[in-house]
Amino acid sequence: MFKEERDESLFDWNMLGDIRTGRPNLGPTMDVAVYRLMQFTLRDVLIKNYGVAASDQIFFDAGKKAGREFYRNLIGQCDSLNTLTSKLQDLLRDLKIGIIRFERATSENREFVITVEEDLDCSGLPISDETICVYDEGFISGILFEYTGIEYTVKEVDCWCSGDRVCRFEAKAVD
Amino acid sequence: MLQVDKKYFDMVSEAFYLLQKGKKAVPIDLPPDYPDNELRQMVGYINRFISSYEDLTDNVAGIARGELDFEIPKGGLAALHQLKSLQSSLRHLTWKTQQIASGDFEQKVDFMGDFSEAFNSMTRQLKEAFEKIEQQHERLKLAYETIQQEKEKSDRLLLNILPVRVANDLKETGKTVPQTFENVTVAFSDIVGFTNMSSRLSPQILINELNEIFTGFDMIIESNDCERIKTIGDAYLAVSGMNGGSENHADNIVKSALQIIRFLNMRNRTSPFHWEIRIGIHTGKVVGGVVGIKKYIYDVFGDTINTACRMEQNSEPMRVNLSEATYSIIKNRYEFVERSPLEVKGKGMMKMYFLNSRDAE
């Protein structure tokens, strides 16, 4: 199930398990530092073995898969952009992923500018002149794909790590 | 030991003095051949600070003017970072406001301190106000529909008792001008022996009988492009040729008269009460109009009406008596029996014709 060889995604939401039953005492939450410990050690090993570009692609693809599953399983079908943004804002806040804010959306949903404050991945990291939230890029791309049926390139243009206090993403539909 | 010309300290002091006074500071210019030492390093930092501070000032001024769509440069100044955060919040608020303006009152703002509460409260109140307005709109719409239905009902009632033109005149101006109609055929009918009969019947039965009879007359009159003007007791007055009526007014009235007699004959075969009428017809000029300002009644006036009445008085039970004026219009279409001239009150001797009403029997 988890460790089968595969040529295509076998991820299923049920793989997340029954956390309430499994962690009756510790509950469903944990320290952000632990999440980051896993992410940055994983990144470290991936970069060492496959290089930066390949690692980024892996994070993007994983984020996109997560975004699509997040939309299908938690957000649910939205009949308007306003519904999507409201649900997304509430869910990301309640799950303590970050404070998402839509800054701009062009007509026909071709382009979006989205910011995330207090981001799970990067807020508080040391300044390094790098944009680091590749997983978030994929996550946003996956959600937008599920909502619109269109592929998006998502680029992080501002990041805590690059010295900004917000992570800003520009999403553009791929023609 | 580093030896520094005093003028460079003065330049640094001047730069910070100008910044403090809200003025533009000039970057410190070292000669190109100045040695690469600690002073050059320090001047480099100071010049970058001056440049970043200038960017910051420009960007703050832009935001103060409400300009949100510009790129804040990257830089190490914490103030620039916070400014970027402020720009993001303002852009987000603008976007949220646009969504609310488009009617989505479910939008909320999080984590912006007092502003979130004020904004969300405003949205809530807008939603309530909008819902209230919508409810009022619905109530008004309903009231309007009710008024429209009532108006249509009253219009129908009005048209029941008044010609269209007269009803419109009264609705629009509150008054109407009497109108003369040159060629109108008038039928006057009266029930034979009604007074005697009425003393023997209960008022309820009498009214029922009259109602049935006159309803039958009305249907006949309407189907022949004629109009009932009024009933006076057992008398029934109808015309054709008024208010956009047909040019075949004489024919319409005669046809109606025949059908009325046929209707009564048929009714008498099955009804416990037998009624007979006399009908008189005359053609000429009449004036139509509304008299009075209350309980509007459209009436017709003129000698033609009086003459039609005289024709009726000189008629016989279940017969139609025509004046010469009407006879001359339709003499070729029906069979008539010419009568000897009769003395008519106020008119002298008049020629009259009985309509041969065998086909009505």
JSON list of N, CA and C in Angstrom, two decimals, chain A residues 81-83 85-86 89-90 93 99-105 113 115 117-118 127 157-159 162-166 168, chain B residues 69 72-75 78 81-82 84-85 87-89 91-93 95-96 98-99 102 104 106-112:
[
{"chain": "A", "resi": 81, "resn": "LEU", "atom": "N", "xyz": [-15.59, 31.57, -7.42]},
{"chain": "A", "resi": 81, "resn": "LEU", "atom": "CA", "xyz": [-14.27, 31.87, -6.87]},
{"chain": "A", "resi": 81, "resn": "LEU", "atom": "C", "xyz": [-14.40, 32.37, -5.43]},
{"chain": "A", "resi": 82, "resn": "ASN", "atom": "N", "xyz": [-15.46, 33.14, -5.18]},
{"chain": "A", "resi": 82, "resn": "ASN", "atom": "CA", "xyz": [-15.66, 33.66, -3.82]},
{"chain": "A", "resi": 82, "resn": "ASN", "atom": "C", "xyz": [-15.83, 32.53, -2.82]},
{"chain": "A", "resi": 83, "resn": "THR", "atom": "N", "xyz": [-16.56, 31.51, -3.22]},
{"chain": "A", "resi": 83, "resn": "THR", "atom": "CA", "xyz": [-16.75, 30.36, -2.33]},
{"chain": "A", "resi": 83, "resn": "THR", "atom": "C", "xyz": [-15.41, 29.69, -2.07]},
{"chain": "A", "resi": 85, "resn": "THR", "atom": "N", "xyz": [-12.36, 30.96, -2.25]},
{"chain": "A", "resi": 85, "resn": "THR", "atom": "CA", "xyz": [-11.44, 31.76, -1.42]},
{"chain": "A", "resi": 85, "resn": "THR", "atom": "C", "xyz": [-11.89, 31.77, 0.03]},
{"chain": "A", "resi": 86, "resn": "SER", "atom": "N", "xyz": [-13.20, 31.84, 0.24]},
{"chain": "A", "resi": 86, "resn": "SER", "atom": "CA", "xyz": [-13.69, 31.83, 1.63]},
{"chain": "A", "resi": 86, "resn": "SER", "atom": "C", "xyz": [-13.38, 30.51, 2.31]},
{"chain": "A", "resi": 89, "resn": "GLN", "atom": "N", "xyz": [-9.58, 30.16, 2.84]},
{"chain": "A", "resi": 89, "resn": "GLN", "atom": "CA", "xyz": [-9.13, 31.04, 3.94]},
{"chain": "A", "resi": 89, "resn": "GLN", "atom": "C", "xyz": [-9.46, 30.41, 5.29]},
{"chain": "A", "resi": 90, "resn": "ASP", "atom": "N", "xyz": [-10.68, 29.91, 5.42]},
{"chain": "A", "resi": 90, "resn": "ASP", "atom": "CA", "xyz": [-11.10, 29.32, 6.70]},
{"chain": "A", "resi": 90, "resn": "ASP", "atom": "C", "xyz": [-10.32, 28.04, 7.00]},
{"chain": "A", "resi": 93, "resn": "ARG", "atom": "N", "xyz": [-6.63, 28.59, 7.85]},
{"chain": "A", "resi": 93, "resn": "ARG", "atom": "CA", "xyz": [-6.54, 29.18, 9.19]},
{"chain": "A", "resi": 93, "resn": "ARG", "atom": "C", "xyz": [-6.81, 28.12, 10.25]},
{"chain": "A", "resi": 99, "resn": "ILE", "atom": "N", "xyz": [-2.02, 32.01, 6.75]},
{"chain": "A", "resi": 99, "resn": "ILE", "atom": "CA", "xyz": [-3.11, 32.98, 6.53]},
{"chain": "A", "resi": 99, "resn": "ILE", "atom": "C", "xyz": [-3.07, 33.34, 5.05]},
{"chain": "A", "resi": 100, "resn": "ILE", "atom": "N", "xyz": [-4.00, 32.78, 4.30]},
{"chain": "A", "resi": 100, "resn": "ILE", "atom": "CA", "xyz": [-3.99, 33.00, 2.84]},
{"chain": "A", "resi": 100, "resn": "ILE", "atom": "C", "xyz": [-4.84, 34.21, 2.50]},
{"chain": "A", "resi": 101, "resn": "ARG", "atom": "N", "xyz": [-4.31, 35.00, 1.58]},
{"chain": "A", "resi": 101, "resn": "ARG", "atom": "CA", "xyz": [-5.05, 36.20, 1.17]},
{"chain": "A", "resi": 101, "resn": "ARG", "atom": "C", "xyz": [-4.98, 36.35, -0.34]},
{"chain": "A", "resi": 102, "resn": "PHE", "atom": "N", "xyz": [-6.13, 36.51, -0.93]},
{"chain": "A", "resi": 102, "resn": "PHE", "atom": "CA", "xyz": [-6.16, 36.78, -2.37]},
{"chain": "A", "resi": 102, "resn": "PHE", "atom": "C", "xyz": [-6.00, 38.28, -2.58]},
{"chain": "A", "resi": 103, "resn": "GLU", "atom": "N", "xyz": [-5.03, 38.63, -3.39]},
{"chain": "A", "resi": 103, "resn": "GLU", "atom": "CA", "xyz": [-4.81, 40.05, -3.67]},
{"chain": "A", "resi": 103, "resn": "GLU", "atom": "C", "xyz": [-5.46, 40.45, -4.99]},
{"chain": "A", "resi": 104, "resn": "ARG", "atom": "N", "xyz": [-5.46, 39.53, -5.93]},
{"chain": "A", "resi": 104, "resn": "ARG", "atom": "CA", "xyz": [-5.99, 39.89, -7.25]},
{"chain": "A", "resi": 104, "resn": "ARG", "atom": "C", "xyz": [-6.40, 38.63, -8.01]},
{"chain": "A", "resi": 105, "resn": "ALA", "atom": "N", "xyz": [-7.46, 38.74, -8.77]},
{"chain": "A", "resi": 105, "resn": "ALA", "atom": "CA", "xyz": [-7.84, 37.66, -9.68]},
{"chain": "A", "resi": 105, "resn": "ALA", "atom": "C", "xyz": [-8.34, 38.31, -10.95]},
{"chain": "A", "resi": 113, "resn": "VAL", "atom": "N", "xyz": [-2.98, 36.61, -7.82]},
{"chain": "A", "resi": 113, "resn": "VAL", "atom": "CA", "xyz": [-1.88, 36.95, -6.91]},
{"chain": "A", "resi": 113, "resn": "VAL", "atom": "C", "xyz": [-2.37, 36.60, -5.51]},
{"chain": "A", "resi": 115, "resn": "THR", "atom": "N", "xyz": [-1.19, 35.74, -1.37]},
{"chain": "A", "resi": 115, "resn": "THR", "atom": "CA", "xyz": [-0.13, 35.78, -0.36]},
{"chain": "A", "resi": 115, "resn": "THR", "atom": "C", "xyz": [-0.47, 34.82, 0.78]},
{"chain": "A", "resi": 117, "resn": "GLU", "atom": "N", "xyz": [0.63, 34.42, 4.78]},
{"chain": "A", "resi": 117, "resn": "GLU", "atom": "CA", "xyz": [1.41, 34.90, 5.94]},
{"chain": "A", "resi": 117, "resn": "GLU", "atom": "C", "xyz": [1.47, 33.77, 6.96]},
{"chain": "A", "resi": 118, "resn": "GLU", "atom": "N", "xyz": [2.46, 33.87, 7.83]},
{"chain": "A", "resi": 118, "resn": "GLU", "atom": "CA", "xyz": [2.67, 32.86, 8.87]},
{"chain": "A", "resi": 118, "resn": "GLU", "atom": "C", "xyz": [2.67, 31.46, 8.25]},
{"chain": "A", "resi": 127, "resn": "ILE", "atom": "N", "xyz": [17.08, 34.41, 6.82]},
{"chain": "A", "resi": 127, "resn": "ILE", "atom": "CA", "xyz": [17.09, 35.05, 5.50]},
{"chain": "A", "resi": 127, "resn": "ILE", "atom": "C", "xyz": [18.21, 34.42, 4.67]},
{"chain": "A", "resi": 157, "resn": "VAL", "atom": "N", "xyz": [7.08, 34.87, -5.70]},
{"chain": "A", "resi": 157, "resn": "VAL", "atom": "CA", "xyz": [7.88, 36.05, -6.04]},
{"chain": "A", "resi": 157, "resn": "VAL", "atom": "C", "xyz": [8.44, 36.75, -4.80]},
{"chain": "A", "resi": 158, "resn": "ASP", "atom": "N", "xyz": [7.80, 36.57, -3.67]},
{"chain": "A", "resi": 158, "resn": "ASP", "atom": "CA", "xyz": [8.31, 37.10, -2.40]},
{"chain": "A", "resi": 158, "resn": "ASP", "atom": "C", "xyz": [8.25, 35.97, -1.39]},
{"chain": "A", "resi": 159, "resn": "CYS", "atom": "N", "xyz": [9.27, 35.88, -0.52]},
{"chain": "A", "resi": 159, "resn": "CYS", "atom": "CA", "xyz": [9.28, 34.80, 0.47]},
{"chain": "A", "resi": 159, "resn": "CYS", "atom": "C", "xyz": [9.94, 35.32, 1.75]},
{"chain": "A", "resi": 162, "resn": "SER", "atom": "N", "xyz": [13.54, 35.17, 1.48]},
{"chain": "A", "resi": 162, "resn": "SER", "atom": "CA", "xyz": [14.24, 36.15, 0.66]},
{"chain": "A", "resi": 162, "resn": "SER", "atom": "C", "xyz": [14.16, 37.53, 1.30]},
{"chain": "A", "resi": 163, "resn": "GLY", "atom": "N", "xyz": [13.72, 37.57, 2.54]},
{"chain": "A", "resi": 163, "resn": "GLY", "atom": "CA", "xyz": [13.74, 38.83, 3.28]},
{"chain": "A", "resi": 163, "resn": "GLY", "atom": "C", "xyz": [12.40, 39.54, 3.34]},
{"chain": "A", "resi": 164, "resn": "ASP", "atom": "N", "xyz": [11.34, 38.90, 2.84]},
{"chain": "A", "resi": 164, "resn": "ASP", "atom": "CA", "xyz": [10.03, 39.55, 2.90]},
{"chain": "A", "resi": 164, "resn": "ASP", "atom": "C", "xyz": [9.21, 38.96, 4.04]},
{"chain": "A", "resi": 165, "resn": "ARG", "atom": "N", "xyz": [8.22, 39.68, 4.43]},
{"chain": "A", "resi": 165, "resn": "ARG", "atom": "CA", "xyz": [7.43, 39.20, 5.56]},
{"chain": "A", "resi": 165, "resn": "ARG", "atom": "C", "xyz": [6.19, 38.43, 5.11]},
{"chain": "A", "resi": 166, "resn": "VAL", "atom": "N", "xyz": [5.96, 38.40, 3.82]},
{"chain": "A", "resi": 166, "resn": "VAL", "atom": "CA", "xyz": [4.86, 37.59, 3.29]},
{"chain": "A", "resi": 166, "resn": "VAL", "atom": "C", "xyz": [5.39, 36.73, 2.17]},
{"chain": "A", "resi": 168, "resn": "ARG", "atom": "N", "xyz": [4.47, 35.66, -1.41]},
{"chain": "A", "resi": 168, "resn": "ARG", "atom": "CA", "xyz": [3.53, 36.08, -2.46]},
{"chain": "A", "resi": 168, "resn": "ARG", "atom": "C", "xyz": [3.71, 35.17, -3.67]},
{"chain": "B", "resi": 69, "resn": "ASP", "atom": "N", "xyz": [-0.52, 48.97, -6.69]},
{"chain": "B", "resi": 69, "resn": "ASP", "atom": "CA", "xyz": [-0.07, 48.07, -7.73]},
{"chain": "B", "resi": 69, "resn": "ASP", "atom": "C", "xyz": [1.35, 48.39, -8.18]},
{"chain": "B", "resi": 72, "resn": "ILE", "atom": "N", "xyz": [7.45, 46.62, -4.50]},
{"chain": "B", "resi": 72, "resn": "ILE", "atom": "CA", "xyz": [8.35, 47.15, -3.48]},
{"chain": "B", "resi": 72, "resn": "ILE", "atom": "C", "xyz": [9.70, 46.43, -3.63]},
{"chain": "B", "resi": 73, "resn": "PRO", "atom": "N", "xyz": [10.77, 47.19, -3.75]},
{"chain": "B", "resi": 73, "resn": "PRO", "atom": "CA", "xyz": [12.06, 46.53, -4.01]},
{"chain": "B", "resi": 73, "resn": "PRO", "atom": "C", "xyz": [12.50, 45.65, -2.86]},
{"chain": "B", "resi": 74, "resn": "LYS", "atom": "N", "xyz": [13.28, 44.66, -3.19]},
{"chain": "B", "resi": 74, "resn": "LYS", "atom": "CA", "xyz": [13.84, 43.81, -2.15]},
{"chain": "B", "resi": 74, "resn": "LYS", "atom": "C", "xyz": [14.92, 44.60, -1.43]},
{"chain": "B", "resi": 75, "resn": "GLY", "atom": "N", "xyz": [15.13, 44.26, -0.18]},
{"chain": "B", "resi": 75, "resn": "GLY", "atom": "CA", "xyz": [16.17, 44.95, 0.58]},
{"chain": "B", "resi": 75, "resn": "GLY", "atom": "C", "xyz": [16.14, 44.47, 2.01]},
{"chain": "B", "resi": 78, "resn": "ALA", "atom": "N", "xyz": [14.11, 46.31, 7.60]},
{"chain": "B", "resi": 78, "resn": "ALA", "atom": "CA", "xyz": [12.90, 45.70, 8.18]},
{"chain": "B", "resi": 78, "resn": "ALA", "atom": "C", "xyz": [11.67, 46.51, 7.80]},
{"chain": "B", "resi": 81, "resn": "HIS", "atom": "N", "xyz": [10.27, 45.35, 4.61]},
{"chain": "B", "resi": 81, "resn": "HIS", "atom": "CA", "xyz": [9.53, 44.08, 4.77]},
{"chain": "B", "resi": 81, "resn": "HIS", "atom": "C", "xyz": [8.13, 44.34, 5.31]},
{"chain": "B", "resi": 82, "resn": "GLN", "atom": "N", "xyz": [8.07, 45.19, 6.32]},
{"chain": "B", "resi": 82, "resn": "GLN", "atom": "CA", "xyz": [6.75, 45.48, 6.91]},
{"chain": "B", "resi": 82, "resn": "GLN", "atom": "C", "xyz": [5.86, 46.20, 5.91]},
{"chain": "B", "resi": 84, "resn": "LYS", "atom": "N", "xyz": [5.92, 45.78, 2.72]},
{"chain": "B", "resi": 84, "resn": "LYS", "atom": "CA", "xyz": [5.42, 44.76, 1.79]},
{"chain": "B", "resi": 84, "resn": "LYS", "atom": "C", "xyz": [4.23, 44.02, 2.41]},
{"chain": "B", "resi": 85, "resn": "SER", "atom": "N", "xyz": [4.34, 43.75, 3.69]},
{"chain": "B", "resi": 85, "resn": "SER", "atom": "CA", "xyz": [3.24, 43.09, 4.41]},
{"chain": "B", "resi": 85, "resn": "SER", "atom": "C", "xyz": [2.00, 43.98, 4.41]},
{"chain": "B", "resi": 87, "resn": "GLN", "atom": "N", "xyz": [1.33, 46.32, 2.21]},
{"chain": "B", "resi": 87, "resn": "GLN", "atom": "CA", "xyz": [0.81, 46.35, 0.83]},
{"chain": "B", "resi": 87, "resn": "GLN", "atom": "C", "xyz": [-0.05, 45.12, 0.56]},
{"chain": "B", "resi": 88, "resn": "SER", "atom": "N", "xyz": [0.45, 43.96, 1.03]},
{"chain": "B", "resi": 88, "resn": "SER", "atom": "CA", "xyz": [-0.30, 42.72, 0.83]},
{"chain": "B", "resi": 88, "resn": "SER", "atom": "C", "xyz": [-1.66, 42.79, 1.50]},
{"chain": "B", "resi": 89, "resn": "SER", "atom": "N", "xyz": [-1.67, 43.30, 2.75]},
{"chain": "B", "resi": 89, "resn": "SER", "atom": "CA", "xyz": [-2.95, 43.40, 3.48]},
{"chain": "B", "resi": 89, "resn": "SER", "atom": "C", "xyz": [-3.91, 44.35, 2.78]},
{"chain": "B", "resi": 91, "resn": "ARG", "atom": "N", "xyz": [-3.92, 45.18, -0.41]},
{"chain": "B", "resi": 91, "resn": "ARG", "atom": "CA", "xyz": [-4.40, 44.57, -1.67]},
{"chain": "B", "resi": 91, "resn": "ARG", "atom": "C", "xyz": [-5.49, 43.55, -1.37]},
{"chain": "B", "resi": 92, "resn": "HIS", "atom": "N", "xyz": [-5.26, 42.77, -0.33]},
{"chain": "B", "resi": 92, "resn": "HIS", "atom": "CA", "xyz": [-6.25, 41.76, 0.05]},
{"chain": "B", "resi": 92, "resn": "HIS", "atom": "C", "xyz": [-7.57, 42.41, 0.45]},
{"chain": "B", "resi": 93, "resn": "LEU", "atom": "N", "xyz": [-7.47, 43.50, 1.20]},
{"chain": "B", "resi": 93, "resn": "LEU", "atom": "CA", "xyz": [-8.70, 44.22, 1.61]},
{"chain": "B", "resi": 93, "resn": "LEU", "atom": "C", "xyz": [-9.42, 44.76, 0.38]},
{"chain": "B", "resi": 95, "resn": "TRP", "atom": "N", "xyz": [-9.32, 43.55, -2.59]},
{"chain": "B", "resi": 95, "resn": "TRP", "atom": "CA", "xyz": [-9.95, 42.41, -3.28]},
{"chain": "B", "resi": 95, "resn": "TRP", "atom": "C", "xyz": [-11.23, 41.98, -2.56]},
{"chain": "B", "resi": 96, "resn": "LYS", "atom": "N", "xyz": [-11.11, 41.91, -1.22]},
{"chain": "B", "resi": 96, "resn": "LYS", "atom": "CA", "xyz": [-12.29, 41.51, -0.42]},
{"chain": "B", "resi": 96, "resn": "LYS", "atom": "C", "xyz": [-13.43, 42.50, -0.63]},
{"chain": "B", "resi": 98, "resn": "GLN", "atom": "N", "xyz": [-13.98, 44.34, -3.18]},
{"chain": "B", "resi": 98, "resn": "GLN", "atom": "CA", "xyz": [-14.58, 44.14, -4.51]},
{"chain": "B", "resi": 98, "resn": "GLN", "atom": "C", "xyz": [-15.57, 42.97, -4.50]},
{"chain": "B", "resi": 99, "resn": "GLN", "atom": "N", "xyz": [-15.21, 41.91, -3.77]},
{"chain": "B", "resi": 99, "resn": "GLN", "atom": "CA", "xyz": [-16.11, 40.76, -3.72]},
{"chain": "B", "resi": 99, "resn": "GLN", "atom": "C", "xyz": [-17.40, 41.13, -3.00]},
{"chain": "B", "resi": 102, "resn": "SER", "atom": "N", "xyz": [-19.60, 43.10, -5.10]},
{"chain": "B", "resi": 102, "resn": "SER", "atom": "CA", "xyz": [-20.32, 42.33, -6.12]},
{"chain": "B", "resi": 102, "resn": "SER", "atom": "C", "xyz": [-21.44, 41.49, -5.50]},
{"chain": "B", "resi": 104, "resn": "ASP", "atom": "N", "xyz": [-21.18, 39.46, -2.53]},
{"chain": "B", "resi": 104, "resn": "ASP", "atom": "CA", "xyz": [-20.83, 38.30, -1.71]},
{"chain": "B", "resi": 104, "resn": "ASP", "atom": "C", "xyz": [-20.55, 38.76, -0.28]},
{"chain": "B", "resi": 106, "resn": "GLU", "atom": "N", "xyz": [-20.39, 36.96, 2.34]},
{"chain": "B", "resi": 106, "resn": "GLU", "atom": "CA", "xyz": [-19.80, 35.91, 3.19]},
{"chain": "B", "resi": 106, "resn": "GLU", "atom": "C", "xyz": [-18.30, 36.14, 3.38]},
{"chain": "B", "resi": 107, "resn": "GLN", "atom": "N", "xyz": [-17.74, 37.14, 2.69]},
{"chain": "B", "resi": 107, "resn": "GLN", "atom": "CA", "xyz": [-16.31, 37.39, 2.79]},
{"chain": "B", "resi": 107, "resn": "GLN", "atom": "C", "xyz": [-15.95, 37.96, 4.17]},
{"chain": "B", "resi": 108, "resn": "LYS", "atom": "N", "xyz": [-14.85, 37.42, 4.73]},
{"chain": "B", "resi": 108, "resn": "LYS", "atom": "CA", "xyz": [-14.38, 37.90, 6.05]},
{"chain": "B", "resi": 108, "resn": "LYS", "atom": "C", "xyz": [-12.88, 38.16, 5.99]},
{"chain": "B", "resi": 109, "resn": "VAL", "atom": "N", "xyz": [-12.42, 38.95, 6.91]},
{"chain": "B", "resi": 109, "resn": "VAL", "atom": "CA", "xyz": [-11.00, 39.27, 7.00]},
{"chain": "B", "resi": 109, "resn": "VAL", "atom": "C", "xyz": [-10.48, 38.75, 8.33]},
{"chain": "B", "resi": 110, "resn": "ASP", "atom": "N", "xyz": [-9.33, 38.07, 8.27]},
{"chain": "B", "resi": 110, "resn": "ASP", "atom": "CA", "xyz": [-8.75, 37.50, 9.50]},
{"chain": "B", "resi": 110, "resn": "ASP", "atom": "C", "xyz": [-7.43, 38.17, 9.85]},
{"chain": "B", "resi": 111, "resn": "PHE", "atom": "N", "xyz": [-7.12, 38.14, 11.10]},
{"chain": "B", "resi": 111, "resn": "PHE", "atom": "CA", "xyz": [-5.79, 38.52, 11.60]},
{"chain": "B", "resi": 111, "resn": "PHE", "atom": "C", "xyz": [-5.33, 39.91, 11.17]},
{"chain": "B", "resi": 112, "resn": "MET", "atom": "N", "xyz": [-6.21, 40.86, 11.20]},
{"chain": "B", "resi": 112, "resn": "MET", "atom": "CA", "xyz": [-5.79, 42.24, 10.93]},
{"chain": "B", "resi": 112, "resn": "MET", "atom": "C", "xyz": [-6.21, 43.12, 12.10]}
]
